[in-house]
CSV table of C-alpha atoms in Angstrom, one decimal:
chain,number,residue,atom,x,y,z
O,1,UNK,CA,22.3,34.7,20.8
O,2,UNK,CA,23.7,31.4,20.7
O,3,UNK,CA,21.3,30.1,23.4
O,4,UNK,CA,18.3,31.2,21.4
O,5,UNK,CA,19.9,28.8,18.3
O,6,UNK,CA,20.5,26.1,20.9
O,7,UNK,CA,17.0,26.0,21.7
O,8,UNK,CA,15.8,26.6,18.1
O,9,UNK,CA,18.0,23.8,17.5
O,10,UNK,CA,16.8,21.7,20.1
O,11,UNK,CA,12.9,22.1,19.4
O,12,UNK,CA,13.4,21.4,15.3
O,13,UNK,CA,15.3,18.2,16.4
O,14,UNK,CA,12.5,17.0,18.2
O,15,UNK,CA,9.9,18.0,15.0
O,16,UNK,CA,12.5,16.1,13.2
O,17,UNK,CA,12.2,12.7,14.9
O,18,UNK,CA,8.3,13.3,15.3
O,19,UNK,CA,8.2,13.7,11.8
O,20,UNK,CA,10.7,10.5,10.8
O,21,UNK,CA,8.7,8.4,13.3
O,22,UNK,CA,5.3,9.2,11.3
O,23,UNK,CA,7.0,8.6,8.2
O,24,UNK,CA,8.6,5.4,9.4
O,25,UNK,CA,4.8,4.3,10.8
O,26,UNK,CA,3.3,5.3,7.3
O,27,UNK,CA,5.8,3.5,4.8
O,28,UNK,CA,5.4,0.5,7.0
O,29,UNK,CA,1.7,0.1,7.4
O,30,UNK,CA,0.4,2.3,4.3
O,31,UNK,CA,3.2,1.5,1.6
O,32,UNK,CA,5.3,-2.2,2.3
O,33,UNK,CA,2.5,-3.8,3.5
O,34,UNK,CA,-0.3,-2.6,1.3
O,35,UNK,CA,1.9,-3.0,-1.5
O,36,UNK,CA,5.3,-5.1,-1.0
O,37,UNK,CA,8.6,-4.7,-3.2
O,38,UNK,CA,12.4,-3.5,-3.5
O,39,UNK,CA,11.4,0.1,-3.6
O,40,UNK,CA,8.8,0.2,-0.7
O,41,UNK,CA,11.1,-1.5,1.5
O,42,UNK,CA,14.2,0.8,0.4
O,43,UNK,CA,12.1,3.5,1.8
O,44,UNK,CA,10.9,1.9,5.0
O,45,UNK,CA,14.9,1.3,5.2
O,46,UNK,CA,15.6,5.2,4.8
O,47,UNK,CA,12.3,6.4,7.2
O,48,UNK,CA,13.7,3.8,10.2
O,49,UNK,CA,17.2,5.1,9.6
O,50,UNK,CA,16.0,8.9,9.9
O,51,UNK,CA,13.6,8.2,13.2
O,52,UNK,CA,16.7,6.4,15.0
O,53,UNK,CA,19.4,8.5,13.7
O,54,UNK,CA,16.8,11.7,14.6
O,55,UNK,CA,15.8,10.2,18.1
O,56,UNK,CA,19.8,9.6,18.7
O,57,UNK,CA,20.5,12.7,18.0
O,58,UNK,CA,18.3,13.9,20.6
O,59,UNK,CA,19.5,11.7,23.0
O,60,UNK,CA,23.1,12.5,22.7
O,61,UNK,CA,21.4,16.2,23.2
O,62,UNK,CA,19.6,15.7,26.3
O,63,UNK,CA,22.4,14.0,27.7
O,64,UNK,CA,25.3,16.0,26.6
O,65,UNK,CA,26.9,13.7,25.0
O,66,UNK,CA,28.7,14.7,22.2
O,67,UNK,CA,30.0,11.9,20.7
O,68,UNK,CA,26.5,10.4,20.6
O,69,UNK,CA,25.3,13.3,18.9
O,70,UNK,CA,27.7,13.4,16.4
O,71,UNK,CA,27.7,9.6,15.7
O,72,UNK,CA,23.8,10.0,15.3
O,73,UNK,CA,23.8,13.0,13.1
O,74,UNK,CA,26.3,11.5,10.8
O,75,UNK,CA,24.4,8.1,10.3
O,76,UNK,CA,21.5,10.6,9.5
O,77,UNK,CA,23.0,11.8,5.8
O,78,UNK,CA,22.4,8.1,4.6
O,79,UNK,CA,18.9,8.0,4.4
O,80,UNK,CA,19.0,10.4,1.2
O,81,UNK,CA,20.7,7.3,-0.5
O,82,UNK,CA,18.2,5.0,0.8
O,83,UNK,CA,15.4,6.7,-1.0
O,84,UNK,CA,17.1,7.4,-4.0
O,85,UNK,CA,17.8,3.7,-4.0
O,86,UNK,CA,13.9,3.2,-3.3
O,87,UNK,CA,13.1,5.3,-6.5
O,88,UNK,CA,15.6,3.8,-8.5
O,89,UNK,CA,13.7,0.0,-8.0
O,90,UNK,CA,10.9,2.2,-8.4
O,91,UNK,CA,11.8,3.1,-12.3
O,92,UNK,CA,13.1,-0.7,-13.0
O,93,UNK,CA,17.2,0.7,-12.5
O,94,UNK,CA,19.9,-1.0,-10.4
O,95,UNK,CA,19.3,0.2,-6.8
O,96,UNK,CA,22.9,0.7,-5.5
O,97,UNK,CA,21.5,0.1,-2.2
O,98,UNK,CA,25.0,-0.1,-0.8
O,99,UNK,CA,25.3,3.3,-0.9
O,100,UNK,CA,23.2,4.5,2.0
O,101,UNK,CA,24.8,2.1,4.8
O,102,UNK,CA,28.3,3.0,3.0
O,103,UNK,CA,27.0,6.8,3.2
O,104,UNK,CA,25.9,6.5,7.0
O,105,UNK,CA,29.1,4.5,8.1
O,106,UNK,CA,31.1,6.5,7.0
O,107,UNK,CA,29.9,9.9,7.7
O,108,UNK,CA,29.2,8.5,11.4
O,109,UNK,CA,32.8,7.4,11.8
O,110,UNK,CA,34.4,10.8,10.1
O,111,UNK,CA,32.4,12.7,12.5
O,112,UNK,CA,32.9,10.7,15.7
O,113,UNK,CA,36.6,11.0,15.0
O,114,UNK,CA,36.8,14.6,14.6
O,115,UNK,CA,35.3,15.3,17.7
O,116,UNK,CA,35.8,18.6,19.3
O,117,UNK,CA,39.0,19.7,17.0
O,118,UNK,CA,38.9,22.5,14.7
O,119,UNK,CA,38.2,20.1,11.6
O,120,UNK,CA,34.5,19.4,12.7
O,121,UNK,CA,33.2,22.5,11.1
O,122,UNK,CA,34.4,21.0,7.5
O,123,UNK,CA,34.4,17.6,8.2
O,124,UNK,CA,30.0,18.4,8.9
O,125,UNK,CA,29.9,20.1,5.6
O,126,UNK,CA,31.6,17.3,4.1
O,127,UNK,CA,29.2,14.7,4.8
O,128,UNK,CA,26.4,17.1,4.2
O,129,UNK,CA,27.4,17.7,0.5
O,130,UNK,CA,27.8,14.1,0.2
O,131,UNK,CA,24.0,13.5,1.3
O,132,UNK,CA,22.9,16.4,-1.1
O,133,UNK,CA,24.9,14.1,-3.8
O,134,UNK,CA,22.3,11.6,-3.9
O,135,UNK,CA,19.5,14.4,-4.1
O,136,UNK,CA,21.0,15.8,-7.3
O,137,UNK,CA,21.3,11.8,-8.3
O,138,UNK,CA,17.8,11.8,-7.8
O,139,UNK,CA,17.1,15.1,-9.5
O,140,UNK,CA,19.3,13.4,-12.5
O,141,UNK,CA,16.8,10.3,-12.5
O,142,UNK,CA,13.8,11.9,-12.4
O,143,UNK,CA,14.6,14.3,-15.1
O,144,UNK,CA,15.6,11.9,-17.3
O,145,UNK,CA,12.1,10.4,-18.1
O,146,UNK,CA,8.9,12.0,-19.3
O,147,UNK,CA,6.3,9.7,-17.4
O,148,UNK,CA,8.7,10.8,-14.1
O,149,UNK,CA,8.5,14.8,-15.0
O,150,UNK,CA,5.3,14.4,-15.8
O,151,UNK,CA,4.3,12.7,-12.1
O,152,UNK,CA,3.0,15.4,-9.8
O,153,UNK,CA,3.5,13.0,-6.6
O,154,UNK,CA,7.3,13.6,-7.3
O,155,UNK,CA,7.1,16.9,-8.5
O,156,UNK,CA,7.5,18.5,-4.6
O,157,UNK,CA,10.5,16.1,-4.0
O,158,UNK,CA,12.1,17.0,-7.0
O,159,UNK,CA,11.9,20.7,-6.5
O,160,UNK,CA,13.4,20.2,-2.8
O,161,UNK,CA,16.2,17.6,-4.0
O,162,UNK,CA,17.3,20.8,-6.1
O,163,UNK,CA,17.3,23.0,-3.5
O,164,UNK,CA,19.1,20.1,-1.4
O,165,UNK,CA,21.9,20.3,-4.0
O,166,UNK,CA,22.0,23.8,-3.7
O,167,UNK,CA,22.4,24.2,0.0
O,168,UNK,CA,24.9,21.4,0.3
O,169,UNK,CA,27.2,23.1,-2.5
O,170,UNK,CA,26.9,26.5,-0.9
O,171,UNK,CA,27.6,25.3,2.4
O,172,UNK,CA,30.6,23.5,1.3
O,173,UNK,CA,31.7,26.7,-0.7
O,174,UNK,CA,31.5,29.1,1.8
O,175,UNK,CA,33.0,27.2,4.4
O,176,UNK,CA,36.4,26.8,2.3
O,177,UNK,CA,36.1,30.6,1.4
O,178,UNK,CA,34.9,32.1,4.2
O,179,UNK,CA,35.3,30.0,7.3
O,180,UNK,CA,32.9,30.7,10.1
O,181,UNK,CA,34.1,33.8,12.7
O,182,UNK,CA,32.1,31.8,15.9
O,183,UNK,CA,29.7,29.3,17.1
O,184,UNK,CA,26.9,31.4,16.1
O,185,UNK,CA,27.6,30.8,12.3
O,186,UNK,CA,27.6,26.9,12.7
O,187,UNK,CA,24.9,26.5,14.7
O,188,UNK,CA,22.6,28.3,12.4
O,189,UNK,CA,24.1,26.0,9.8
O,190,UNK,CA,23.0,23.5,11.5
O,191,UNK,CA,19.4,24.7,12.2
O,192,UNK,CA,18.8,25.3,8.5
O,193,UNK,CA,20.2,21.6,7.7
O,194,UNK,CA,17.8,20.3,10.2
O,195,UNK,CA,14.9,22.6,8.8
O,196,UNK,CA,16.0,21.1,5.2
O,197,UNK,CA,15.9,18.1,6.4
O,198,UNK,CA,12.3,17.9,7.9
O,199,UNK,CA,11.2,19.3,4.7
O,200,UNK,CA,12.6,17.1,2.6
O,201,UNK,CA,11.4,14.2,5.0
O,202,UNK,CA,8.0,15.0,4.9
O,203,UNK,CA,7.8,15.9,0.7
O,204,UNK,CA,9.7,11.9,0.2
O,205,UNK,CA,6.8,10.7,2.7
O,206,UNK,CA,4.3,12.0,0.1
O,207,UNK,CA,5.8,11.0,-3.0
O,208,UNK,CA,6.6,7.2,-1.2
O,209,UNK,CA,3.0,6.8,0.8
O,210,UNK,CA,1.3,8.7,-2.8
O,211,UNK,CA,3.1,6.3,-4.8
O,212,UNK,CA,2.2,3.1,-3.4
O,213,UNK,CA,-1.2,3.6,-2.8
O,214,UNK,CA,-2.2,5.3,-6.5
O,215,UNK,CA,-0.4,2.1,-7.9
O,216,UNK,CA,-1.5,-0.2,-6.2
O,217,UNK,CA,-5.2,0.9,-4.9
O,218,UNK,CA,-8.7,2.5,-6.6
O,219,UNK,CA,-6.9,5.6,-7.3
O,220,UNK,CA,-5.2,4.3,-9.6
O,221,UNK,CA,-8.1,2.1,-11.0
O,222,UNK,CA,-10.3,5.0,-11.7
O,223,UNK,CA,-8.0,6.9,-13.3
O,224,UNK,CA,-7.1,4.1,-15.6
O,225,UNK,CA,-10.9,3.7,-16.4
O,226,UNK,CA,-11.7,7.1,-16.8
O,227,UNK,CA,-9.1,7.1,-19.7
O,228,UNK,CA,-10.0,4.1,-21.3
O,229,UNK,CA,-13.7,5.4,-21.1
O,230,UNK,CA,-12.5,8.6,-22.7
O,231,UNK,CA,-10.5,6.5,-25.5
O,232,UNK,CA,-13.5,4.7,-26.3
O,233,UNK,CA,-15.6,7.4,-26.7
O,234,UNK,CA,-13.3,8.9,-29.4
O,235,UNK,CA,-12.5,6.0,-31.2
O,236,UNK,CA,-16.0,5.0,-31.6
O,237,UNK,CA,-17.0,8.4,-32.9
O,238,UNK,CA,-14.2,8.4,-35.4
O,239,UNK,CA,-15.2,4.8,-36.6
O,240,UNK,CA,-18.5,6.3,-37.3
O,241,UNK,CA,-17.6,8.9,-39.5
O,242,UNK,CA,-15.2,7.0,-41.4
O,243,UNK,CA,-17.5,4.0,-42.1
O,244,UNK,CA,-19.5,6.0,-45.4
O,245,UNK,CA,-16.2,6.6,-47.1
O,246,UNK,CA,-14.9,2.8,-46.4
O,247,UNK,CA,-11.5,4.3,-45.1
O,248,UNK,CA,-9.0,2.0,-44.2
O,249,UNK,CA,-9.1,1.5,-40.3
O,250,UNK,CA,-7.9,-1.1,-37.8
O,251,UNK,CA,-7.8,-1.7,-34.3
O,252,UNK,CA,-4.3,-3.0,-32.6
O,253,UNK,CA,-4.4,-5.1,-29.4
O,254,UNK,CA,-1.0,-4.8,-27.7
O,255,UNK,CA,-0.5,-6.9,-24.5
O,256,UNK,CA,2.5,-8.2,-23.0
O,257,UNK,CA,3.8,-11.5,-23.1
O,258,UNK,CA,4.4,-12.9,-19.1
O,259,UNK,CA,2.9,-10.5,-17.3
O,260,UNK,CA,1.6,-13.0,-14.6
O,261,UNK,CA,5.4,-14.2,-14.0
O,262,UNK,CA,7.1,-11.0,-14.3
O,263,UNK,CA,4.9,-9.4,-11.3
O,264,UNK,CA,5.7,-12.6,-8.8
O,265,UNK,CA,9.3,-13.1,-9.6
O,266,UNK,CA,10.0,-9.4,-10.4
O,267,UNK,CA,6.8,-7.7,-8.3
O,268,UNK,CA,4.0,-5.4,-9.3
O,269,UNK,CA,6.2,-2.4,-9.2
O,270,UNK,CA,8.5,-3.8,-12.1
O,271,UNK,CA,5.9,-5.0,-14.0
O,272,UNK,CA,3.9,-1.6,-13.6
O,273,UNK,CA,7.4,0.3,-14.9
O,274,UNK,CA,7.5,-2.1,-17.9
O,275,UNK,CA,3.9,-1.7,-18.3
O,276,UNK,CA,4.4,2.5,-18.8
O,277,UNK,CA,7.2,2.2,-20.6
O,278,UNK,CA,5.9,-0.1,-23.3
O,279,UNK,CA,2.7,2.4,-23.9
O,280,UNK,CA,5.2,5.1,-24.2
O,281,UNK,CA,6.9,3.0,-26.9
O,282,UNK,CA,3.9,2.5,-28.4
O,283,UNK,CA,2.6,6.4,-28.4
O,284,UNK,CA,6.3,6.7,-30.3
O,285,UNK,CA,5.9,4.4,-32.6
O,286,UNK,CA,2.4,4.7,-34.1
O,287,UNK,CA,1.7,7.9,-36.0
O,288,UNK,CA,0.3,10.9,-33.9
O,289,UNK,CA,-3.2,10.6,-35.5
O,290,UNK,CA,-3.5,7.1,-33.9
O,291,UNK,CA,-5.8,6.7,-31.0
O,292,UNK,CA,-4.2,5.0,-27.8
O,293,UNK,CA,-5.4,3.7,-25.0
O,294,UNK,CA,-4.6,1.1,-22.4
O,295,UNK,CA,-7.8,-1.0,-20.3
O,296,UNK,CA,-5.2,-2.4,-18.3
O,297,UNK,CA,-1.7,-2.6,-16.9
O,298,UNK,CA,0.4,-4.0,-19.6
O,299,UNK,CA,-2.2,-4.2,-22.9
O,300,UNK,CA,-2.6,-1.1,-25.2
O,301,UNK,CA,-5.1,-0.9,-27.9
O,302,UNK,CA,-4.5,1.2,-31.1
O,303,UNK,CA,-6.8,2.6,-33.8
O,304,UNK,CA,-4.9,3.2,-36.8
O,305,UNK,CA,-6.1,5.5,-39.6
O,306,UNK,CA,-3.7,3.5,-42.3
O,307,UNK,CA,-3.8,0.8,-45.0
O,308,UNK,CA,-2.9,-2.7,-44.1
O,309,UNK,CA,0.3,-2.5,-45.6
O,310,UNK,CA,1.6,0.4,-43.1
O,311,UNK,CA,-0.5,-1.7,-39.8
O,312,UNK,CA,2.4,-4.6,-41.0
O,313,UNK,CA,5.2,-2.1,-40.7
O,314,UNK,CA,4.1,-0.4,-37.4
O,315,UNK,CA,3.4,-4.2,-35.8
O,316,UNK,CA,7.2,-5.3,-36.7
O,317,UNK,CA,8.3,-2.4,-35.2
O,318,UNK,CA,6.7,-2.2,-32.2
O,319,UNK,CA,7.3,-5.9,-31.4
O,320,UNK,CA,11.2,-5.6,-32.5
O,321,UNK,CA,11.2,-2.8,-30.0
O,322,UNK,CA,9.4,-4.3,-27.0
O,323,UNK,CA,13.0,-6.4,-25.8
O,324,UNK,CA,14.8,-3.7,-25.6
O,325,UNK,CA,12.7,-1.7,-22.9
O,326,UNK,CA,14.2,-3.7,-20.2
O,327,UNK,CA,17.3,-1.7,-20.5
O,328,UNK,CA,19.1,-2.4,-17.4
O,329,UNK,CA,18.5,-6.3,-17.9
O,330,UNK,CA,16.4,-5.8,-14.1
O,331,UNK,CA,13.7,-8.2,-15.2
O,332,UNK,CA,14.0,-12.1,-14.8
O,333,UNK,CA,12.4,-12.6,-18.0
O,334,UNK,CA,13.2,-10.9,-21.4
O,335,UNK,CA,9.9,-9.0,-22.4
O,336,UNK,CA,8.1,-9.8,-25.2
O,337,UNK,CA,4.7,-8.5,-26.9
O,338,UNK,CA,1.8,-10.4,-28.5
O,339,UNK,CA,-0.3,-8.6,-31.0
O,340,UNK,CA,-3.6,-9.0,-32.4
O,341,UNK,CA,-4.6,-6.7,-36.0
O,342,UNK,CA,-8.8,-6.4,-36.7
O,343,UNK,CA,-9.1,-4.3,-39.9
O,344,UNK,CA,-12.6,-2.5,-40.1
O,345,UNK,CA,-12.5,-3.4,-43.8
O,346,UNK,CA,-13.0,-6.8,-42.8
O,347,UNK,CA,-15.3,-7.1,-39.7
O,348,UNK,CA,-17.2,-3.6,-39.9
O,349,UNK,CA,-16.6,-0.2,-38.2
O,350,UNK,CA,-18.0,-1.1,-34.4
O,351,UNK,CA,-15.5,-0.4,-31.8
O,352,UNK,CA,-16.4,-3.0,-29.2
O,353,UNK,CA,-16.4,-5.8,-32.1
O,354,UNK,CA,-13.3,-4.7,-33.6
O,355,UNK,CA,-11.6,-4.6,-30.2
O,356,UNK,CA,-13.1,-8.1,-28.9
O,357,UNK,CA,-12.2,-9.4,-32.3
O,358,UNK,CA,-8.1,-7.7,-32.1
O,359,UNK,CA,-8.1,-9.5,-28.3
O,360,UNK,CA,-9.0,-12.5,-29.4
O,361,UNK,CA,-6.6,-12.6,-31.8
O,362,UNK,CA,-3.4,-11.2,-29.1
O,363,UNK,CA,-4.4,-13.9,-27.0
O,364,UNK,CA,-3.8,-16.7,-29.6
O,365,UNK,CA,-1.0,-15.0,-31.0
O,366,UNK,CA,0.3,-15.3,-27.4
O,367,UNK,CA,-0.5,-19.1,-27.3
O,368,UNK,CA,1.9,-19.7,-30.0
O,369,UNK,CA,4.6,-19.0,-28.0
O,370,UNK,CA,4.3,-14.9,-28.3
O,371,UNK,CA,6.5,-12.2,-30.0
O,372,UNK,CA,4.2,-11.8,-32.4
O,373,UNK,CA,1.1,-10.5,-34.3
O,374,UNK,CA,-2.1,-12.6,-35.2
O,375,UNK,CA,-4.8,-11.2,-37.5
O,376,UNK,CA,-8.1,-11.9,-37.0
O,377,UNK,CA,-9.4,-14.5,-39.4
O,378,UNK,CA,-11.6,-17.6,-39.4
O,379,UNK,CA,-10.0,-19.4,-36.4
O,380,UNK,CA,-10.1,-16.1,-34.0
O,381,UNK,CA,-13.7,-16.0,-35.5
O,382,UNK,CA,-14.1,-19.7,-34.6
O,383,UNK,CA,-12.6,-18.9,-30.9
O,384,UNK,CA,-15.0,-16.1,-30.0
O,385,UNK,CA,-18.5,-18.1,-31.5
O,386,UNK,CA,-17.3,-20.9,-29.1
O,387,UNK,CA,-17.2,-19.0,-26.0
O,388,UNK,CA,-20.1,-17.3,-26.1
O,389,UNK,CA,-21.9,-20.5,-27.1
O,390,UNK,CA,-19.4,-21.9,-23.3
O,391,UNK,CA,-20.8,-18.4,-21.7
């Protein structure tokens, strides 16, 4: 029996490095370079960590070396961290990335020293529960925000971080309760780590490479323009049947101040996490029969079913709120919001003039010095005759 789980162990260590190598090649060449930031290299950090930690293990394997082995496997449980730390840059939160060399160190040293006593056994499910610590920190992430639960790339990675947890725990547990009567009983411990592992490898290679190229690439493009299409569909037809009974309509233009400097000093990752969270703000602070959609990263337009009096009260809010959305004070720049307001009452119920019109009006809002709302009037007016006549 126990040479059958020596060579099942032997032949998932080797799908183990195969699989960290691929990963490594593919967060390299398909997610840092396509699209270069904290979080992308974080993960390239975790993927090169698993492929020479995997490939060492097999080494100290082939050559019967246990102390190799064991030195290996430990600095294997700190690529877990890594890509937690990756996420968190991901989501705009401080990375810890100290964790995962701190994680690796010192699981590597605790197993080396153990060596062939009797306190390897605990010492393995020691470190182990500490890896599965940064899948439940994950897990605790994740869950936290809608936009994240909501993300199907992460939905496969989240599902095995709990499962993670679980194993670690239950490992731990039953090694304290019931310690193991032979070999056998470790070594299959082992095999279903390694198996956990090579799963949870390969579901944190889709969420990273799935990631970085929906954010970044034509996925992610199309998407965005099939929504706005969609919004401008139904905003148009509701501006059509409110036009007979003169109701009181407007359209919002949202668009953050900055956005230019806050991608190169911060990256495009930060500035696309700010960008989602500031249309979620907006979603919660306009009424539910508002219409909401964004044509681009960072601007949001609104059509708001109220009088002028209520627009006011909705643009104070939203702008008061928009500082606050950097949280964990991550960005180099404190976000602000410029706004522009084109009631229908005014300039007629047409979507694309009212929306032209409310842009016109963000953008000079933003020239004087942003944080705040502009409505259209004679000068916006003014500004948009002159540029077609320039055009």
């Amino acid at each position: 029996m126990t040479d059958v789980l020596i060579g099942a162990s032997f032949e998932i260590g080797v799908a183990q490095a195969a699989i960290s190598t691929l990963a490594m090649m593919l967060a390299i060449g398909i997610a840092f370079l396509v699209k270069p930031s904290a979080a992308t290299l974080y993960w390239t950090f975790a993927f090169t960590l698993a492929m020479v930690a995997s490939c060492g293990v097999m080494a100290g394997e082939l050559s019967g070396n246990e102390d190799l082995r064991r030195l290996w496997l430990g600095a294997l449980m700190g690529a877990p961290a890594l890509l937690w730390s990756g996420f968190r840059a991901l989501w705009g939160l401080r990375a810890h990335l100290w964790t995962g060399p701190a994680l690796a160190i010192a699981a590597a040293t605790l197993l080396f020293v153990v060596g062939d006593s009797g306190w390897y056994p605990i010492a393995y499910r020691t470190v182990f529960l500490a890896a599965s610590v940064f899948a439940l920190l994950f897990f605790s992430d994740w869950a936290r925000a809608a936009e994240r639960r909501a993300d199907r790339l992460m939905l496969p990675l989240a599902i095995l971080s709990a499962a993670f947890i679980a194993l670690g725990v239950g490992t731990f547990v039953t090694g304290l309760v019931m310690p193991p009567s032979g070999g056998d009983d470790f070594t299959l411990l082992r095999i279903i780590a390694s198996i956990g592992m090579v799963v949870y490898v390969a579901c944190a290679l889709v969420a990273v490479v799935g990631l970085a190229t929906r954010d970044g690439g034509l996925a992610r493009t199309a998407a965005t323009t099939t929504a706005w299409q969609w919004f401008e569909r139904t905003a148009a037809d509701r501006l059509r049947r409110a036009q007979p009974s003169a109701e009181p309509w407007s359209i919002v233009y949202l668009r953050l101040d900055d956005d230019a400097d806050i991608r190169q000093t911060a990256g495009s990752t930060a500035l696309s996490t700010l960008s989602a969270r500031f249309e979620e703000e907006v979603r919660a602070v306009f009424p539910a029969e508002c219409d909401i959609g964004s044509p681009a990263a960072g601007t949001v337009v609104v059509l708001v079913p109220r009088s002028d009096t209520a627009v006011r009260d909705l643009l104070r809010t939203i702008l008061e709120r928009v500082p606050s959305l950097d949280v964990h004070t991550s960005l180099p720049i404190r976000p602000t919001a410029s706004a522009g307001w084109a009631p229908a009452s005014v300039f007629g119920y047409e979507l694309e003039t009212l929306v032209d019109t409310a842009r016109e009006a963000a953008a000079l809002a933003a020239e004087k010095g942003g944080d705040r709302w502009e409505r259209v009037g004679a000068r916006v007016v003014e500004r948009l005759i002159s540029s077609s006549v320039g055009r």
